[in-house]
PDB file of C-alpha atoms and ligand atoms in Angstrom:
ATOM      1  CA  MET F  17      -4.279 -30.108 -53.665  1.00 91.00           C
ATOM      2  CA  LYS F  18      -1.102 -28.172 -53.201  1.00 96.00           C
ATOM      3  CA  LEU F  19       0.966 -25.664 -55.082  1.00 97.00           C
ATOM      4  CA  ASP F  20       3.583 -27.619 -57.055  1.00 97.00           C
ATOM      5  CA  HIS F  21       5.493 -25.034 -59.056  1.00 97.00           C
ATOM      6  CA  LEU F  22       5.617 -21.639 -60.690  1.00 98.00           C
ATOM      7  CA  GLY F  23       6.546 -21.516 -64.361  1.00 98.00           C
ATOM      8  CA  ILE F  24       8.636 -18.510 -65.408  1.00 98.00           C
ATOM      9  CA  ALA F  25       9.172 -17.757 -69.096  1.00 98.00           C
ATOM     10  CA  VAL F  26      12.693 -16.487 -69.813  1.00 98.00           C
ATOM     11  CA  LYS F  27      14.598 -15.313 -72.877  1.00 97.00           C
ATOM     12  CA  ASN F  28      17.867 -17.028 -72.095  1.00 97.00           C
ATOM     13  CA  LEU F  29      17.867 -20.108 -69.876  1.00 98.00           C
ATOM     14  CA  ASP F  30      21.618 -20.086 -69.182  1.00 98.00           C
ATOM     15  CA  GLU F  31      21.514 -16.503 -67.958  1.00 98.00           C
ATOM     16  CA  ALA F  32      18.415 -17.163 -65.875  1.00 98.00           C
ATOM     17  CA  VAL F  33      19.976 -20.303 -64.334  1.00 98.00           C
ATOM     18  CA  ARG F  34      23.067 -18.285 -63.439  1.00 98.00           C
ATOM     19  CA  PHE F  35      20.894 -15.884 -61.470  1.00 98.00           C
ATOM     20  CA  TYR F  36      18.644 -18.400 -59.699  1.00 98.00           C
ATOM     21  CA  LYS F  37      21.464 -20.850 -58.921  1.00 97.00           C
ATOM     22  CA  ASP F  38      24.612 -18.797 -58.480  1.00 97.00           C
ATOM     23  CA  VAL F  39      23.268 -15.469 -57.258  1.00 97.00           C
ATOM     24  CA  LEU F  40      20.125 -16.525 -55.400  1.00 97.00           C
ATOM     25  CA  GLY F  41      21.588 -19.883 -54.330  1.00 97.00           C
ATOM     26  CA  LEU F  42      18.615 -22.102 -55.145  1.00 97.00           C
ATOM     27  CA  GLU F  43      19.111 -25.822 -55.656  1.00 96.00           C
ATOM     28  CA  LEU F  44      19.028 -26.832 -59.335  1.00 97.00           C
ATOM     29  CA  ILE F  45      17.186 -30.167 -59.510  1.00 96.00           C
ATOM     30  CA  GLU F  46      17.188 -30.874 -63.225  1.00 94.00           C
ATOM     31  CA  ARG F  47      17.545 -29.432 -66.703  1.00 95.00           C
ATOM     32  CA  GLU F  48      15.846 -30.929 -69.683  1.00 91.00           C
ATOM     33  CA  GLU F  49      14.815 -30.223 -73.223  1.00 91.00           C
ATOM     34  CA  VAL F  50      11.229 -31.043 -74.217  1.00 85.00           C
ATOM     35  CA  PRO F  51      11.356 -31.130 -78.034  1.00 85.00           C
ATOM     36  CA  GLU F  52       7.619 -31.732 -78.475  1.00 80.00           C
ATOM     37  CA  GLU F  53       6.899 -28.487 -76.579  1.00 85.00           C
ATOM     38  CA  ARG F  54       9.895 -26.688 -78.126  1.00 93.00           C
ATOM     39  CA  VAL F  55      11.198 -25.641 -74.709  1.00 95.00           C
ATOM     40  CA  ARG F  56      14.222 -26.106 -72.508  1.00 97.00           C
ATOM     41  CA  ILE F  57      13.549 -26.069 -68.802  1.00 96.00           C
ATOM     42  CA  ALA F  58      15.439 -25.851 -65.530  1.00 98.00           C
ATOM     43  CA  ILE F  59      13.813 -26.835 -62.248  1.00 97.00           C
ATOM     44  CA  PHE F  60      14.755 -25.455 -58.837  1.00 98.00           C
ATOM     45  CA  LYS F  61      13.544 -26.522 -55.433  1.00 96.00           C
ATOM     46  CA  VAL F  62      12.366 -23.898 -52.961  1.00 96.00           C
ATOM     47  CA  GLY F  63      11.079 -25.683 -49.877  1.00 94.00           C
ATOM     48  CA  ASP F  64       8.147 -27.846 -50.980  1.00 94.00           C
ATOM     49  CA  VAL F  65       7.607 -25.848 -54.154  1.00 97.00           C
ATOM     50  CA  PHE F  66       9.509 -25.829 -57.429  1.00 97.00           C
ATOM     51  CA  ILE F  67      10.379 -23.014 -59.799  1.00 98.00           C
ATOM     52  CA  GLU F  68      10.399 -24.039 -63.447  1.00 97.00           C
ATOM     53  CA  LEU F  69      12.266 -21.740 -65.850  1.00 98.00           C
ATOM     54  CA  LEU F  70      11.226 -22.164 -69.472  1.00 98.00           C
ATOM     55  CA  GLU F  71      12.957 -20.949 -72.611  1.00 98.00           C
ATOM     56  CA  GLY F  72      11.405 -21.450 -76.050  1.00 98.00           C
ATOM     57  CA  THR F  73      13.691 -23.220 -78.541  1.00 97.00           C
ATOM     58  CA  SER F  74      11.932 -21.924 -81.649  1.00 95.00           C
ATOM     59  CA  GLU F  75       9.953 -18.828 -82.519  1.00 93.00           C
ATOM     60  CA  ASP F  76       6.672 -20.718 -82.754  1.00 93.00           C
ATOM     61  CA  SER F  77       6.922 -22.226 -79.278  1.00 95.00           C
ATOM     62  CA  ALA F  78       4.232 -21.012 -76.853  1.00 93.00           C
ATOM     63  CA  ILE F  79       6.955 -19.748 -74.511  1.00 97.00           C
ATOM     64  CA  SER F  80       8.707 -17.692 -77.218  1.00 97.00           C
ATOM     65  CA  ARG F  81       5.383 -16.182 -78.250  1.00 97.00           C
ATOM     66  CA  PHE F  82       4.587 -15.353 -74.616  1.00 96.00           C
ATOM     67  CA  VAL F  83       7.965 -13.641 -74.136  1.00 97.00           C
ATOM     68  CA  SER F  84       7.757 -11.607 -77.342  1.00 97.00           C
ATOM     69  CA  LYS F  85       4.193 -10.492 -76.545  1.00 96.00           C
ATOM     70  CA  ARG F  86       4.415  -9.882 -72.814  1.00 95.00           C
ATOM     71  CA  GLY F  87       8.078 -10.059 -71.876  1.00 97.00           C
ATOM     72  CA  GLU F  88       9.684 -12.415 -69.376  1.00 98.00           C
ATOM     73  CA  GLY F  89       7.757 -13.312 -66.256  1.00 98.00           C
ATOM     74  CA  ILE F  90       5.341 -15.694 -64.585  1.00 97.00           C
ATOM     75  CA  HIS F  91       3.803 -17.886 -67.264  1.00 97.00           C
ATOM     76  CA  HIS F  92       1.789 -20.369 -65.225  1.00 98.00           C
ATOM     77  CA  LEU F  93       1.035 -21.758 -61.773  1.00 98.00           C
ATOM     78  CA  ALA F  94       0.820 -25.504 -61.236  1.00 98.00           C
ATOM     79  CA  ILE F  95      -1.368 -27.240 -58.694  1.00 98.00           C
ATOM     80  CA  ARG F  96      -0.692 -30.878 -57.867  1.00 98.00           C
ATOM     81  CA  VAL F  97      -3.703 -33.195 -57.755  1.00 98.00           C
ATOM     82  CA  ASP F  98      -4.057 -36.943 -57.135  1.00 97.00           C
ATOM     83  CA  ASP F  99      -5.842 -37.723 -60.382  1.00 97.00           C
ATOM     84  CA  VAL F 100      -5.556 -35.280 -63.251  1.00 97.00           C
ATOM     85  CA  GLU F 101      -8.001 -37.268 -65.427  1.00 97.00           C
ATOM     86  CA  GLU F 102     -10.683 -37.078 -62.774  1.00 97.00           C
ATOM     87  CA  VAL F 103     -10.105 -33.352 -62.134  1.00 97.00           C
ATOM     88  CA  SER F 104     -10.137 -32.614 -65.893  1.00 97.00           C
ATOM     89  CA  LYS F 105     -13.415 -34.482 -66.264  1.00 97.00           C
ATOM     90  CA  ARG F 106     -15.012 -32.692 -63.335  1.00 97.00           C
ATOM     91  CA  LEU F 107     -13.908 -29.270 -64.642  1.00 97.00           C
ATOM     92  CA  ARG F 108     -15.065 -30.019 -68.179  1.00 96.00           C
ATOM     93  CA  GLU F 109     -18.501 -31.024 -66.848  1.00 97.00           C
ATOM     94  CA  ARG F 110     -18.715 -27.546 -65.335  1.00 97.00           C
ATOM     95  CA  GLY F 111     -17.837 -25.895 -68.624  1.00 97.00           C
ATOM     96  CA  VAL F 112     -14.262 -24.937 -67.704  1.00 97.00           C
ATOM     97  CA  PRO F 113     -12.051 -24.601 -70.819  1.00 97.00           C
ATOM     98  CA  LEU F 114      -9.029 -26.940 -70.750  1.00 98.00           C
ATOM     99  CA  VAL F 115      -6.078 -26.946 -73.133  1.00 95.00           C
ATOM    100  CA  TYR F 116      -5.922 -30.729 -73.695  1.00 95.00           C
ATOM    101  CA  ASP F 117      -8.896 -33.018 -74.285  1.00 94.00           C
ATOM    102  CA  VAL F 118      -6.880 -35.850 -72.788  1.00 94.00           C
ATOM    103  CA  PRO F 119      -4.261 -35.053 -70.091  1.00 95.00           C
ATOM    104  CA  LYS F 120      -0.759 -35.320 -71.480  1.00 92.00           C
ATOM    105  CA  LEU F 121       2.056 -37.526 -70.143  1.00 91.00           C
ATOM    106  CA  VAL F 122       5.335 -35.587 -69.963  1.00 86.00           C
ATOM    107  CA  ALA F 123       8.829 -35.947 -68.483  1.00 80.00           C
ATOM    108  CA  GLY F 124       9.165 -39.519 -69.683  1.00 81.00           C
ATOM    109  CA  GLY F 125       5.884 -40.546 -68.081  1.00 85.00           C
ATOM    110  CA  LYS F 126       6.632 -39.032 -64.670  1.00 88.00           C
ATOM    111  CA  ARG F 127       4.041 -36.280 -64.861  1.00 90.00           C
ATOM    112  CA  LYS F 128       0.547 -36.084 -66.272  1.00 95.00           C
ATOM    113  CA  ILE F 129      -0.699 -32.581 -66.968  1.00 95.00           C
ATOM    114  CA  ASN F 130      -3.480 -30.406 -68.278  1.00 97.00           C
ATOM    115  CA  PHE F 131      -3.971 -26.635 -68.339  1.00 97.00           C
ATOM    116  CA  ILE F 132      -6.970 -24.506 -67.454  1.00 98.00           C
ATOM    117  CA  HIS F 133      -7.381 -21.550 -69.804  1.00 96.00           C
ATOM    118  CA  PRO F 134      -6.642 -18.119 -68.244  1.00 95.00           C
ATOM    119  CA  LYS F 135     -10.097 -16.860 -69.164  1.00 95.00           C
ATOM    120  CA  ALA F 136     -11.550 -19.225 -66.546  1.00 96.00           C
ATOM    121  CA  THR F 137      -8.966 -18.517 -63.831  1.00 96.00           C
ATOM    122  CA  HIS F 138      -9.116 -14.719 -63.912  1.00 97.00           C
ATOM    123  CA  GLY F 139      -5.969 -14.258 -65.916  1.00 95.00           C
ATOM    124  CA  VAL F 140      -3.487 -16.974 -64.962  1.00 95.00           C
ATOM    125  CA  LEU F 141      -2.682 -20.083 -66.982  1.00 97.00           C
ATOM    126  CA  LEU F 142      -3.158 -22.843 -64.419  1.00 98.00           C
ATOM    127  CA  GLU F 143      -1.519 -26.233 -64.832  1.00 97.00           C
ATOM    128  CA  ILE F 144      -3.001 -29.205 -63.017  1.00 98.00           C
ATOM    129  CA  LEU F 145      -0.502 -31.992 -62.596  1.00 97.00           C
ATOM    130  CA  GLU F 146      -0.251 -35.476 -61.233  1.00 97.00           C
ATOM    131  CA  ARG F 147       3.138 -36.896 -60.305  1.00 93.00           C
ATOM    132  CA  CYS F 148       3.131 -40.542 -61.319  1.00 89.00           C
ATOM    133  CA  GLY F 149       5.196 -43.037 -59.362  1.00 73.00           C
ATOM    134  CA  GLU F 150       7.181 -40.565 -57.285  1.00 62.00           C
TER     135      GLU F 150
HETATM  136 ZN1   ZN N 249       4.695 -26.263 -65.395  1.00 70.21          ZN
END
């Protein structure tokens, strides 16, 4: 296992990108819109780890709700695993609450993810992710 990325919820993606890219000088890897999650994201590379900025595109998106309740800031940590199905199964057997019953394919099939509920992780939403065919 290794740390893959930090997810940061922001109000305005363009403004946030301006800071991380132009002021801080981080390398912008990709920007994409994920309509099914109602978010727009920008991904930066920092050494072996990524920073994922997320902006909600509608008021009922989980990111928008997070920002209006708690303000901008760290939304989740993501740990990369070899087999997200196997890890999900093992956690579920131990009674750990997961967000998806079946891990979800995202990014056009490039990533398979699940989330561990913050009540199990002592307060942090924890994404477990498998990078498929990379
Ligand atoms: Zn993430």
